[in-house]
Coordinates of C-alpha atoms and ligand atoms in Angstrom, one line a residue:
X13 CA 26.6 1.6 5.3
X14 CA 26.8 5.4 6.1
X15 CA 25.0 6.5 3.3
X16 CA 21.5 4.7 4.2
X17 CA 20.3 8.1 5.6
X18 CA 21.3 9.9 2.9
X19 CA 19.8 7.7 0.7
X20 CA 16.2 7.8 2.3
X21 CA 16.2 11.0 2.2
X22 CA 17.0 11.6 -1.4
X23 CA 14.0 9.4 -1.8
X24 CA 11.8 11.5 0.4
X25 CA 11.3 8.8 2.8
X26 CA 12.5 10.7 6.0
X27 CA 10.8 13.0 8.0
X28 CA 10.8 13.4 11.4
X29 CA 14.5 11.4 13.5
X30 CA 16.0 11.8 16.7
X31 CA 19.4 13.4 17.0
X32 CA 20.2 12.9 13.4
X33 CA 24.1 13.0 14.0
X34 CA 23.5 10.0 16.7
X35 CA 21.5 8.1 14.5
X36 CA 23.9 8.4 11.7
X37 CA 26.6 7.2 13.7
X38 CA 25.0 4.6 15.3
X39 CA 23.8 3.1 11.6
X40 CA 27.4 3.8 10.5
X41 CA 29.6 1.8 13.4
X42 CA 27.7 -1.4 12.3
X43 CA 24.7 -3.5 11.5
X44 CA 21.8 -2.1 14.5
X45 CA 18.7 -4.1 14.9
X46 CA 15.7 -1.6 14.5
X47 CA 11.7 -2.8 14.5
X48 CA 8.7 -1.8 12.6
X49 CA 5.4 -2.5 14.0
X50 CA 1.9 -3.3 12.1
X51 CA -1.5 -3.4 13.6
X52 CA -4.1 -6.2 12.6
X53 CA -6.9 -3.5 12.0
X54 CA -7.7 -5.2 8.3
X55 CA -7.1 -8.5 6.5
X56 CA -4.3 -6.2 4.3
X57 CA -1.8 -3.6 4.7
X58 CA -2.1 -1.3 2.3
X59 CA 0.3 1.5 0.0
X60 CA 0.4 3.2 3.7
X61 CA 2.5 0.3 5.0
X62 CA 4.1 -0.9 1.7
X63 CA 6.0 2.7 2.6
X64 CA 7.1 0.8 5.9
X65 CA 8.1 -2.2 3.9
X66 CA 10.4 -0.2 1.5
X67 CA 12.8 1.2 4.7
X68 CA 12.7 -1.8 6.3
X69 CA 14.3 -3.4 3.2
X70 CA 16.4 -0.5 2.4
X71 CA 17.5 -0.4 6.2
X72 CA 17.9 -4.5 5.8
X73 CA 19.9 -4.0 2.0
X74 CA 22.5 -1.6 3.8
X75 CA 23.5 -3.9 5.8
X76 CA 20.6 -3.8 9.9
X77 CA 18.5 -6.5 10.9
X78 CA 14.9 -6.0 10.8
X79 CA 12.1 -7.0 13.5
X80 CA 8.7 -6.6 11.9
X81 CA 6.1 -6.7 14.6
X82 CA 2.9 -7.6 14.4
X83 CA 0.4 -6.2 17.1
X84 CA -1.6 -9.1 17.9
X85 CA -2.1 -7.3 21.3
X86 CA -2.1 -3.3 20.2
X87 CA -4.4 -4.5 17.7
X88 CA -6.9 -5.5 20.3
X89 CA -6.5 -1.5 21.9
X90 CA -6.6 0.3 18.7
X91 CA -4.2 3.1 18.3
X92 CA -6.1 6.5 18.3
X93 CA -6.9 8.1 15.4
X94 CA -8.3 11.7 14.5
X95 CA -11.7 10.3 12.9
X96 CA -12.7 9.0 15.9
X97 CA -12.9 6.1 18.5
X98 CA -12.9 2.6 16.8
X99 CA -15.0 0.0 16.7
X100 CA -13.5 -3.2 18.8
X101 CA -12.7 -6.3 16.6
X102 CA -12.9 -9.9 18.5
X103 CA -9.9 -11.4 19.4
X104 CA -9.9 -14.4 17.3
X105 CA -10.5 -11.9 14.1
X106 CA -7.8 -9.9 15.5
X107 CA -5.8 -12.9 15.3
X108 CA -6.5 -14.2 12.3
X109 CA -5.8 -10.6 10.8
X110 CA -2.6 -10.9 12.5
X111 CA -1.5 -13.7 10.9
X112 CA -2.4 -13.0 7.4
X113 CA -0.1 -9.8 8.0
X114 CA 2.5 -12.1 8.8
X115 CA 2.6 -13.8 6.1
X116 CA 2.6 -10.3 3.7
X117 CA 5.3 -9.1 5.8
X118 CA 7.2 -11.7 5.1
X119 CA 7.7 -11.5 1.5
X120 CA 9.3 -8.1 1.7
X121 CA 12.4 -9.5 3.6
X122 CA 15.2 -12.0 3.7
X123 CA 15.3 -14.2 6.3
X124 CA 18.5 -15.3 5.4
X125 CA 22.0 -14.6 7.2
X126 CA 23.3 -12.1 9.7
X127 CA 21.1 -10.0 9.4
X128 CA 17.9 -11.9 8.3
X129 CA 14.8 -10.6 9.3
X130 CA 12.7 -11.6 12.5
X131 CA 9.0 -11.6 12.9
X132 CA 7.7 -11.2 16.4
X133 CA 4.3 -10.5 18.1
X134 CA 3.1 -8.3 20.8
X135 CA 1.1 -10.4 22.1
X136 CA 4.0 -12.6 23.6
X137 CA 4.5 -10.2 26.2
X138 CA 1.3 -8.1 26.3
X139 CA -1.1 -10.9 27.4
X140 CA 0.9 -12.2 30.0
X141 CA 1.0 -8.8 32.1
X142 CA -0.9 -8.3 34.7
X143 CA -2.7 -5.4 35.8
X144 CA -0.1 -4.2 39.1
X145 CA 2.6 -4.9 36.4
X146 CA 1.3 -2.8 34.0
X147 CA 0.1 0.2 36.5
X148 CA 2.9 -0.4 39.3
X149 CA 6.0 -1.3 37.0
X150 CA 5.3 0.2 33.5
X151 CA 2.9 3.7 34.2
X152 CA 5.3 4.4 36.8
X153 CA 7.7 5.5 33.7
X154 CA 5.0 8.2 32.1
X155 CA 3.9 11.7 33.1
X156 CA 0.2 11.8 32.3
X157 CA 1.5 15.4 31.0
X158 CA 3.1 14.2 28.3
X159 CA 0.7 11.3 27.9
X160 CA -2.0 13.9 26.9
X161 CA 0.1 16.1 25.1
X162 CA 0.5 13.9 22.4
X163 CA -1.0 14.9 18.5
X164 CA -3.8 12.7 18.2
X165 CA -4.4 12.4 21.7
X166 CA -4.5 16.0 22.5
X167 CA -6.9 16.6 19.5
X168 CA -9.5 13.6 20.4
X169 CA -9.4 15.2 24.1
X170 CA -10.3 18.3 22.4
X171 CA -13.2 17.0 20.3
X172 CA -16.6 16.1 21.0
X173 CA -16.3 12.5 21.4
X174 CA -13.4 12.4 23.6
X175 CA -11.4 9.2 23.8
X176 CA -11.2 6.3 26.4
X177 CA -9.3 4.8 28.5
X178 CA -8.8 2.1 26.5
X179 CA -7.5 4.0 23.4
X180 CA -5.6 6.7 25.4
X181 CA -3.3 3.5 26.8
X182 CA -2.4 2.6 23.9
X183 CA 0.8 4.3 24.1
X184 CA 2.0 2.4 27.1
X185 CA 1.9 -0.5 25.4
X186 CA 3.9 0.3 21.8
X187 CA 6.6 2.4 24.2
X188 CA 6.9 -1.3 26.3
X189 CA 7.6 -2.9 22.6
X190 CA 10.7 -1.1 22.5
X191 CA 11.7 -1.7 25.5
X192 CA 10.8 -5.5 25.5
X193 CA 12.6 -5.2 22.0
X194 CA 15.7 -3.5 22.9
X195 CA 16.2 -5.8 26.2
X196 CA 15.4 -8.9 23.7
X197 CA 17.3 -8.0 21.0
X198 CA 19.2 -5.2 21.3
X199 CA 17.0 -2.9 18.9
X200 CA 18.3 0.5 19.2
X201 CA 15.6 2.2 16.4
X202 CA 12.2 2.2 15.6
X203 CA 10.5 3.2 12.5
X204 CA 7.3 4.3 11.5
X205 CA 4.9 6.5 9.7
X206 CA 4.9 10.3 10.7
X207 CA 1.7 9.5 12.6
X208 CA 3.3 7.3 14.7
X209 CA 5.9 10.1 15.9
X210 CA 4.7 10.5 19.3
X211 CA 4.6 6.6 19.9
X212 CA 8.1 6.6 18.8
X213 CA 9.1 9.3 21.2
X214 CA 7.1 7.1 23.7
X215 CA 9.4 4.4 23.3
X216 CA 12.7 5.8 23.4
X217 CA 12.4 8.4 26.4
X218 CA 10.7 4.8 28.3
X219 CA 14.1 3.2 27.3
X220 CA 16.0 5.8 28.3
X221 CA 14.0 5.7 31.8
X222 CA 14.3 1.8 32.3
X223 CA 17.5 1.0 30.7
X224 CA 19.3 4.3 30.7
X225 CA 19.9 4.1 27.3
X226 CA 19.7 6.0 24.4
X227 CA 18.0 4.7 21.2
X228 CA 16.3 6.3 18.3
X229 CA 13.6 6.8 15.9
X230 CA 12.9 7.9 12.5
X231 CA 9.6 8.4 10.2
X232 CA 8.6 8.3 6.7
X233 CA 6.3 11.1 5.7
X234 CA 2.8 10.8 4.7
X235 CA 3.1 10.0 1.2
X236 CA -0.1 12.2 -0.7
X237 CA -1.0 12.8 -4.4
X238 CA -0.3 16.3 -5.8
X239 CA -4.0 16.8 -6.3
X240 CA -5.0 16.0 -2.7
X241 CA -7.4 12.9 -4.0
X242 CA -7.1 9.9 -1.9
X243 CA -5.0 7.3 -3.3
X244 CA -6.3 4.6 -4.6
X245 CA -10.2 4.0 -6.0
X246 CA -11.3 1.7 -3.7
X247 CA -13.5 2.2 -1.0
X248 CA -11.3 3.6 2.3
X249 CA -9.0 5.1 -0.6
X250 CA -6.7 2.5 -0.1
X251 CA -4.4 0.3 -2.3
X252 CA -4.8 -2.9 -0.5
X253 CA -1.7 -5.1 -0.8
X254 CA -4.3 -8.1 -1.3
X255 CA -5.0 -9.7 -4.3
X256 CA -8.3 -10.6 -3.5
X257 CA -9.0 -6.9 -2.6
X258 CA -7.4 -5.4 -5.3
X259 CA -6.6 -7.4 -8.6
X260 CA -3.2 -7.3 -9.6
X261 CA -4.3 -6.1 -12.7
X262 CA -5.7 -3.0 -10.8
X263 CA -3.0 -2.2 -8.5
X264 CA -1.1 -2.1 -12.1
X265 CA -3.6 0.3 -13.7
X266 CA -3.5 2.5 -10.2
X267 CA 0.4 3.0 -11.3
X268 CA 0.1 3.4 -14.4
X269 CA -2.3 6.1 -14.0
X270 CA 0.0 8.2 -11.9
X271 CA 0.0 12.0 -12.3
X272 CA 3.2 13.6 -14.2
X273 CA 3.3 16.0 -11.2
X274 CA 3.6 12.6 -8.7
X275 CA 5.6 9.6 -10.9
X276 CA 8.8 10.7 -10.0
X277 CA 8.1 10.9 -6.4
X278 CA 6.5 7.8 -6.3
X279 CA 9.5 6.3 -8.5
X280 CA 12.0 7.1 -5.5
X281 CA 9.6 6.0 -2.4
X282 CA 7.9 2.7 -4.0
X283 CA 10.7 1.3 -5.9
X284 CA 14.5 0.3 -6.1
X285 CA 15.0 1.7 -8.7
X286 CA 19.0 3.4 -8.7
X287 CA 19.1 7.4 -8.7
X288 CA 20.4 7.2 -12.6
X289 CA 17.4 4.9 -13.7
X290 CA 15.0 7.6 -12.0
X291 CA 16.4 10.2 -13.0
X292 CA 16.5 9.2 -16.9
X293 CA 12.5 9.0 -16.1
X294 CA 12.1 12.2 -14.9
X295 CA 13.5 13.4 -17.7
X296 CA 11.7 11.0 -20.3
X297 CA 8.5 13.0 -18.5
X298 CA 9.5 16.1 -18.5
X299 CA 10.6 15.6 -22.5
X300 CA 7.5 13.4 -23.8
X301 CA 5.3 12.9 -21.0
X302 CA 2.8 11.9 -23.4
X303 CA 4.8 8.2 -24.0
X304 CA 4.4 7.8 -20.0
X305 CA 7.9 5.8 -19.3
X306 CA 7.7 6.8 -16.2
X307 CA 4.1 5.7 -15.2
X308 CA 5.1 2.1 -17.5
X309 CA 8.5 1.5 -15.2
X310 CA 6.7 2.5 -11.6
X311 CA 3.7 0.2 -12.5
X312 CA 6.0 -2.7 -13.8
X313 CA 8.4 -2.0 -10.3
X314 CA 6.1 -1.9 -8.2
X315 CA 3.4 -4.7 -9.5
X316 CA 6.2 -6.8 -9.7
X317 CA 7.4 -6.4 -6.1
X318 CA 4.3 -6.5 -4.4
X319 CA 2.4 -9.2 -6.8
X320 CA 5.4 -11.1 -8.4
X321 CA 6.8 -11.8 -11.6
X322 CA 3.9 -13.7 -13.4
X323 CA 1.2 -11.5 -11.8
X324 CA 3.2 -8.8 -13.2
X325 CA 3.1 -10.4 -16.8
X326 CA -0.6 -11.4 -16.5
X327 CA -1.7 -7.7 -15.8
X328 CA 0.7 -6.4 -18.9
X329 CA -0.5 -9.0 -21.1
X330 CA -3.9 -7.5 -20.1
X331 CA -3.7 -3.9 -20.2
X332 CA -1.9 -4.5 -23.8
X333 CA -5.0 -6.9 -24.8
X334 CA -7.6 -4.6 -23.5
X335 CA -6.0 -1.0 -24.9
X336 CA -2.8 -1.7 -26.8
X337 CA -4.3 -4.5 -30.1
X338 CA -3.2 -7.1 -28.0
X339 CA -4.2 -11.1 -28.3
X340 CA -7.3 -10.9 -25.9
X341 CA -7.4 -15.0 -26.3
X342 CA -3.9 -14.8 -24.8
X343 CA -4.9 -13.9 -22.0
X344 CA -6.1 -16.2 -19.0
X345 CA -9.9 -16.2 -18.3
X346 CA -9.1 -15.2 -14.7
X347 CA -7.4 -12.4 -15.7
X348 CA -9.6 -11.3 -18.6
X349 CA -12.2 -10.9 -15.4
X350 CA -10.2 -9.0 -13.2
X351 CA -9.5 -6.8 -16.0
X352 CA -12.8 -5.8 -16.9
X353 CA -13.8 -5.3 -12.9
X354 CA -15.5 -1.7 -13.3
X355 CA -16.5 -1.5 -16.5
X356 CA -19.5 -0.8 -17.4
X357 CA -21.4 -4.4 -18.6
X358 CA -24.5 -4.6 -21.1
X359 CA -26.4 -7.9 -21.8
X360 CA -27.8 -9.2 -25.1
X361 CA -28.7 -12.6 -26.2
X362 CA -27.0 -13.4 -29.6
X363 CA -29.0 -14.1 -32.7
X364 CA -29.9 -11.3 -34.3
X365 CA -27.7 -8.4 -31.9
X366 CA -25.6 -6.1 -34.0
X367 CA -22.6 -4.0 -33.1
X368 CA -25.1 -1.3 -32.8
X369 CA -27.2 -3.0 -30.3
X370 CA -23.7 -3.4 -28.1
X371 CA -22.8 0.0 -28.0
X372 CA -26.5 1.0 -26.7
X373 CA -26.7 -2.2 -24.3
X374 CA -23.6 -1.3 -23.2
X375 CA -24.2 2.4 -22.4
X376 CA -21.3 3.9 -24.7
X377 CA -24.2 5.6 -27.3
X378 CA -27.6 7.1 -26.0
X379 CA -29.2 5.9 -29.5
X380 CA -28.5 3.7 -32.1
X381 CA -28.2 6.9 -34.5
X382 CA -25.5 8.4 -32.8
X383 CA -23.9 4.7 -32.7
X384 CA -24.0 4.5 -36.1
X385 CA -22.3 8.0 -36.5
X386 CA -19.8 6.6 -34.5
X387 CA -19.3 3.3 -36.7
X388 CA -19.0 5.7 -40.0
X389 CA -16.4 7.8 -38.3
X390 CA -14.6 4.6 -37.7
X391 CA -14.6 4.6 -33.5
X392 CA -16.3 1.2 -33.1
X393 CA -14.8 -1.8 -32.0
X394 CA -15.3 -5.6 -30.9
X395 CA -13.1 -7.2 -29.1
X396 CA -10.5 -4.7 -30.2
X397 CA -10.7 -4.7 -33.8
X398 CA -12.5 -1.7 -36.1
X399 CA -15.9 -2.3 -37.0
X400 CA -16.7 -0.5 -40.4
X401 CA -20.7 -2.3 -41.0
X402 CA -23.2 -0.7 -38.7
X403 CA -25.2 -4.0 -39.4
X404 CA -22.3 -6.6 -38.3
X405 CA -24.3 -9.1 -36.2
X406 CA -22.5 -10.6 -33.0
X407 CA -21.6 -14.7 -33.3
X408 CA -20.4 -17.0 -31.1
X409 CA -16.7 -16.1 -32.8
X410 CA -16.8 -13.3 -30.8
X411 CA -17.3 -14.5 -27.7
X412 CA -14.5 -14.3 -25.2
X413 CA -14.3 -16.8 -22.3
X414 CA -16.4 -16.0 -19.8
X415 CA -19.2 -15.7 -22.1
X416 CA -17.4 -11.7 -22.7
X417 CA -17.6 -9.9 -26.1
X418 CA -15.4 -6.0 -25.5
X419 CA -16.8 -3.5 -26.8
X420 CA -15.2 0.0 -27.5
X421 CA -16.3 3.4 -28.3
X422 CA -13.0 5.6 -29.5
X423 CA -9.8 4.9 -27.7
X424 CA -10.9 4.9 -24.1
X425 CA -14.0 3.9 -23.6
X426 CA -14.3 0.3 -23.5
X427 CA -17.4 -1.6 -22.0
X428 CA -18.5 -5.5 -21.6
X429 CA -21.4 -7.5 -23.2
X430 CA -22.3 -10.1 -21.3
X431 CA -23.8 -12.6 -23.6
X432 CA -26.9 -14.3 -21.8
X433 CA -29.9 -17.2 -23.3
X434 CA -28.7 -20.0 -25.1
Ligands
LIG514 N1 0.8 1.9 16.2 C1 1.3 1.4 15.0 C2 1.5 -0.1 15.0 C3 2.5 -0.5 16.0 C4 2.1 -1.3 17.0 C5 3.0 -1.7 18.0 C6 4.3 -1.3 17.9 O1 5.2 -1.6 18.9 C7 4.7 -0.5 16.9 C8 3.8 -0.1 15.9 C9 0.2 1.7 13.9 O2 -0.9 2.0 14.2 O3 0.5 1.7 12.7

């Protein structure tokens, strides 16, 4: 069990820890109980939190009980952040949020045995204080010194906009989790992303206050992409944990697209993977980065933990249909859609439409001349296979369900007609 620090920080997830000596001991005498908190802000968590996930269940594989807390009250408050003051979401969305991030949660750790995970919610023992409780009994703890001294506090004092009340309490009330934790259940260590460091702080030195004891903290850095684009291509820049706001299939094809100069980072943070498999990766990239092992096994890991097994399948089966020569009637209509989510879709009736006609419809050649050049030179495709006759007409044989026909120009560039009229 002493080697769980170690280990998180060979996989770059530790940044920022309270007396690191302390901390070590204290994981190292026997199992701890230590909490992780998520705000309902969205109907997901996102990449940003599956981070979170990963120590909880590293912390939970070596041996600690997890809390995961969910902040059915915080998420009423909002915790500040730099872009500004948020918007207020109403309590019963709040709460449905809330429990949708349950449920997520949930799937990333056991329930079972001594140390099997426990789910809580702020809420519990938010809504039930009153205002002299929280003023007389809890403020009493903080100097409004420190209050304002903190990162994201300090800057949104700074800025234009200022911050309110509202926000600037939010502290008060993740410090009380972890004393309401701690007395509870005996949680002696919080985690949480590095932006989160002053909260954490907040919580132990409150502890220390109330209880006179000493407990810890630890964060996870913010994990980035070597070329400083967000991650992720949705909108926000987020990889949404959600299948219904991110397709399997494209949480797949957001691994597999991983930069050389991030895989093997991303290999130690977002999967199990053992130091030996990772490092035979590394070096599979840094000998034939061209075969992309690396991207293939963090894709497959990660897909598979976050999706399942048969999602994980589905989204293979696709990616090898769609780019590989694969059976595209192999794979399920509802897949075959999510797949082709972003590509760039052309409509023709059938009848008398010719493979040249789909690569204009579709916007893969400016003019049927420079398709046909394209057919000679052998670049054309339907529905994955070579197209040699610039005057093949489209049938109903080609037509994928879904009323689909693929279309591709070269090896990359693969488009959809959408066959319309009877
Ligand atoms: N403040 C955390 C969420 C959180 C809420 C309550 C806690 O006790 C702990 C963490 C965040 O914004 O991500």
């Amino acid at each position: 069990m002493s080697d769980i620090l170690d280990e998180l920080q060979w996989r770059g997830l530790l940044q920022q820890h309270t007396d690191l000596d302390a901390l070590r001991e204290a994981l190292s005498a026997g199992p701890i109980t230590f909490y992780t908190g998520y705000d309902p802000t969205a109907k997901s968590l996102h990449h940003g939190h599956l981070v979170q996930l990963i120590v909880m269940r590293h912390l939970q594989n070596a041996g600690h009980k997890p809390i995961a807390l969910v902040g059915g009250a915080t998420g009423l408050i909002g915790d500040p952040r730099m872009s500004g003051e948020r918007t207020l979401n109403e309590a019963d969305v709040v709460a449905q949020w809330a429990q949708a991030l349950r449920e997520q949660i949930a799937r990333f750790l056991s329930f079972e045995g001594d140390n099997g995970a426990v789910m809580v919610n702020n809420y519990d023992w938010t809504a039930p204080m009153s205002a002299i409780s929280l003023l007389r009994d809890l403020g009493k703890y903080f100097r409004l010194g420190t209050m304002i001294a903190k990162d994201t506090v300090a800057r949104r004092l700074a800025s234009d906009e200022g911050i309110s009340f509202t926000e600037f309490s939010y502290q008060l009330l993740q410090a009380n989790d972890f004393l309401e934790l701690y007395r509870r259940h005996g949680v002696t260590l919080q985690t949480g992303g590095n932006d989160q460091w002053g909260n954490l702080l907040g919580g132990v030195e409150l502890v220390r206050k109330a209880e006179g004891a000493s407990v810890h903290c630890l964060t996870t850095p913010l994990i980035t992409k070597a070329d400083g684009t967000k991650f992720g291509k949705s909108e926000g820049g987020a990889v949404w944990l959600d299948p219904e706001l991110l397709s399997p299939y494209a949480f797949y094809q957001f691994w597999l697209g991983a930069d050389d100069a991030d895989v093997v980072r991303f290999l130690k943070v977002f999967t199990f993977l053992s130091r030996e498999e990772i490092e035979e990766l590394a070096e599979a990239t840094a000998q034939r980065p061209k075969a992309r092992e690396a991207q293939r096994a963090l894709a497959r890991a990660v897909t598979e933990l976050v999706h399942g097994a048969q999602a994980l399948a589905d989204a293979e089966a696709a990616t090898a249909a769609l780019w590989g020569g694969g059976d595209l009637r192999a794979v399920s209509p509802a897949t075959l859609l999510e797949a082709i989510a972003g590509l760039e879709v052309g409509e023709l009736e059938l009848g008398e439409a010719t493979i040249v006609d789909a690569l204009v419809a579709t916007g893969q050649e400016k003019g049927r001349n420079a398709a046909r050049k394209t057919i000679a030179q052998g670049g054309a495709y339907i529905n994955n296979e070579k197209v040699a006759d610039d005057e093949r007409v489209l049938t109903t044989d080609d037509v994928l369900p879904g009323g689909l026909i693929l279309v591709r120009k070269g090896r990359r560039n693969l488009a959809v007609v959408k066959v319309v009229g009877a």
